Amino acid sequence: MGLDGQGDFVLYHAVVDNVFRFGFKDYNHLGYWTLQSQENYLEGSLMTPYLGSHDTSRLISRLDSGGNNPDNKWAEQSLPQQPTSSSPYIKSKNAFSWLLTIPGLPVIYMGDEYGEYGGSDPDNRHSFRMYNELNSNEQELLHSIQELGMVRKNSNDLKNGSYRPVYSDGDLLVFARETSSSETLVMINSGDNTREVTLNKGIDIFYNSYLDVRNNLTFSSLDDSLTFSVDSNDFSVFTYNRQTVNVNESTDNDDNLTDISFNDENNISVPLVNETNDNVDNNEVEDSTPDLSLDGDSDTNQDESEESGTQEENIDTLTNDDGQESESFLLLRGLLFITFLSLLITFIYTRGR
């Protein structure tokens, strides 16, 4: 017997400082440890990857190379302050792009979504700040995390799919999240230039048509490859587009009959594909209903209907009569009770005198 899941401490210590903070390791290292996290736990385990917690200094302070030591926790030690540059917020966005698209149950320590600063415990427990108290860097980071959260929430692949590494180099990580009838491709770019990657069908990807989730753009190809792109210091998410039937692909699987399109961060549309013949006239459907009555029984059925109507009228009459008798009985019983009560009061009053 063992735990069904827990905080993924191994993954945290392997990547947060090495990759996102100091850059000692590149995105090849990030991809390696993400895969190790999937292969070294029991199947069905629900691990919780995280970037910060109540036991660690704040993520934004760890990513702020120009700030005070994030391990400090007392006032006399020069505590970390709010970053003055955009660099740690960009790094934080890249880190959350990874956290919210990999398998597991991602944990966000309250405040990290906008970049709350602070050292080690207890300095990592500042009061939560409202939106109008955030600066432009913090608001921009918050919007990115909100978008990532919506993308994950509305993607079955990202919530439940398996993890498959596709490509990685110094500042680019590409992986797929797959379910039985779909796949979602994730690209995370920590570099300063837009990146493009051409992927081969049947090896790297397995469909002909994909939807760019963030931009709601569909692109397809019947060639042997597709090219995907991601902006600098940004992420891209591409999901299999079920609205386009792929060549030589069966659509018998019900999972292939719906598609989620992200129109904005609050609304999604779910187009449905009808398996039935949409050209069938409603009148034809009505006329196709078989007549189960027999001609020889028509008179009998009519007599039974008339007899049934007579019985219903008799029942209504009895009900009305019974109702009138019940009302009379209740009235009489009420009068008798009042008379008895009056006599009882008179008797008690007379005895008392």
mmCIF file of N, CA and C in Angstrom, residues 6-13 16 47-53 95-96 98-100 104-109:
data_model
loop_
_atom_site.group_PDB
_atom_site.id
_atom_site.type_symbol
_atom_site.label_atom_id
_atom_site.label_comp_id
_atom_site.label_asym_id
_atom_site.label_seq_id
_atom_site.Cartn_x
_atom_site.Cartn_y
_atom_site.Cartn_z
ATOM 1 N N GLN A 6 1.121 12.683 -4.462
ATOM 2 C CA GLN A 6 1.670 13.653 -3.516
ATOM 3 C C GLN A 6 2.334 14.772 -4.304
ATOM 4 N N GLY A 7 2.867 15.760 -3.584
ATOM 5 C CA GLY A 7 3.614 16.808 -4.245
ATOM 6 C C GLY A 7 4.830 16.237 -4.953
ATOM 7 N N ASP A 8 5.053 16.680 -6.182
ATOM 8 C CA ASP A 8 6.177 16.152 -6.963
ATOM 9 C C ASP A 8 7.442 16.930 -6.600
ATOM 10 N N PHE A 9 7.985 16.616 -5.414
ATOM 11 C CA PHE A 9 9.162 17.317 -4.907
ATOM 12 C C PHE A 9 10.389 17.079 -5.784
ATOM 13 N N VAL A 10 10.507 15.872 -6.308
ATOM 14 C CA VAL A 10 11.659 15.547 -7.156
ATOM 15 C C VAL A 10 11.681 16.446 -8.384
ATOM 16 N N LEU A 11 10.532 16.594 -9.017
ATOM 17 C CA LEU A 11 10.452 17.426 -10.218
ATOM 18 C C LEU A 11 10.734 18.890 -9.883
ATOM 19 N N TYR A 12 10.229 19.351 -8.750
ATOM 20 C CA TYR A 12 10.464 20.731 -8.331
ATOM 21 C C TYR A 12 11.958 21.017 -8.198
ATOM 22 N N HIS A 13 12.643 20.178 -7.446
ATOM 23 C CA HIS A 13 14.066 20.417 -7.199
ATOM 24 C C HIS A 13 14.920 20.183 -8.443
ATOM 25 N N VAL A 16 13.128 23.780 -11.125
ATOM 26 C CA VAL A 16 12.795 25.177 -10.828
ATOM 27 C C VAL A 16 14.039 26.052 -10.762
ATOM 28 N N MET A 47 0.118 12.922 -9.235
ATOM 29 C CA MET A 47 1.144 13.774 -8.653
ATOM 30 C C MET A 47 0.749 15.241 -8.802
ATOM 31 N N THR A 48 1.284 16.070 -7.917
ATOM 32 C CA THR A 48 0.963 17.494 -7.949
ATOM 33 C C THR A 48 2.239 18.300 -8.194
ATOM 34 N N PRO A 49 2.539 18.606 -9.443
ATOM 35 C CA PRO A 49 3.693 19.462 -9.731
ATOM 36 C C PRO A 49 3.424 20.882 -9.248
ATOM 37 N N TYR A 50 4.472 21.585 -8.870
ATOM 38 C CA TYR A 50 4.307 22.946 -8.351
ATOM 39 C C TYR A 50 5.578 23.740 -8.595
ATOM 40 N N LEU A 51 5.455 25.056 -8.481
ATOM 41 C CA LEU A 51 6.589 25.961 -8.652
ATOM 42 C C LEU A 51 6.931 26.697 -7.367
ATOM 43 N N GLY A 52 6.051 26.656 -6.408
ATOM 44 C CA GLY A 52 6.276 27.316 -5.130
ATOM 45 C C GLY A 52 5.260 26.832 -4.122
ATOM 46 N N SER A 53 5.586 26.996 -2.838
ATOM 47 C CA SER A 53 4.675 26.558 -1.782
ATOM 48 C C SER A 53 4.955 27.349 -0.517
ATOM 49 N N ALA A 95 7.535 29.402 -16.959
ATOM 50 C CA ALA A 95 7.445 28.298 -15.998
ATOM 51 C C ALA A 95 6.006 27.822 -15.849
ATOM 52 N N PHE A 96 5.062 28.756 -15.774
ATOM 53 C CA PHE A 96 3.658 28.370 -15.641
ATOM 54 C C PHE A 96 3.120 27.763 -16.929
ATOM 55 N N TRP A 98 4.679 25.723 -18.687
ATOM 56 C CA TRP A 98 5.059 24.315 -18.513
ATOM 57 C C TRP A 98 4.179 23.643 -17.463
ATOM 58 N N LEU A 99 4.028 24.278 -16.300
ATOM 59 C CA LEU A 99 3.293 23.667 -15.191
ATOM 60 C C LEU A 99 1.855 23.332 -15.565
ATOM 61 N N LEU A 100 1.176 24.231 -16.273
ATOM 62 C CA LEU A 100 -0.252 24.077 -16.535
ATOM 63 C C LEU A 100 -0.556 23.282 -17.797
ATOM 64 N N GLY A 104 -0.719 15.701 -14.353
ATOM 65 C CA GLY A 104 -0.786 15.871 -12.910
ATOM 66 C C GLY A 104 -1.827 16.889 -12.503
ATOM 67 N N LEU A 105 -1.838 17.195 -11.216
ATOM 68 C CA LEU A 105 -2.755 18.187 -10.659
ATOM 69 C C LEU A 105 -1.930 19.399 -10.239
ATOM 70 N N PRO A 106 -1.776 20.374 -11.117
ATOM 71 C CA PRO A 106 -0.874 21.496 -10.828
ATOM 72 C C PRO A 106 -1.344 22.316 -9.628
ATOM 73 N N VAL A 107 -0.391 22.727 -8.815
ATOM 74 C CA VAL A 107 -0.672 23.532 -7.630
ATOM 75 C C VAL A 107 -0.050 24.911 -7.814
ATOM 76 N N ILE A 108 -0.847 25.947 -7.565
ATOM 77 C CA ILE A 108 -0.346 27.320 -7.598
ATOM 78 C C ILE A 108 -0.457 27.890 -6.193
ATOM 79 N N TYR A 109 0.666 28.256 -5.612
ATOM 80 C CA TYR A 109 0.664 28.868 -4.287
ATOM 81 C C TYR A 109 0.071 30.271 -4.415
#
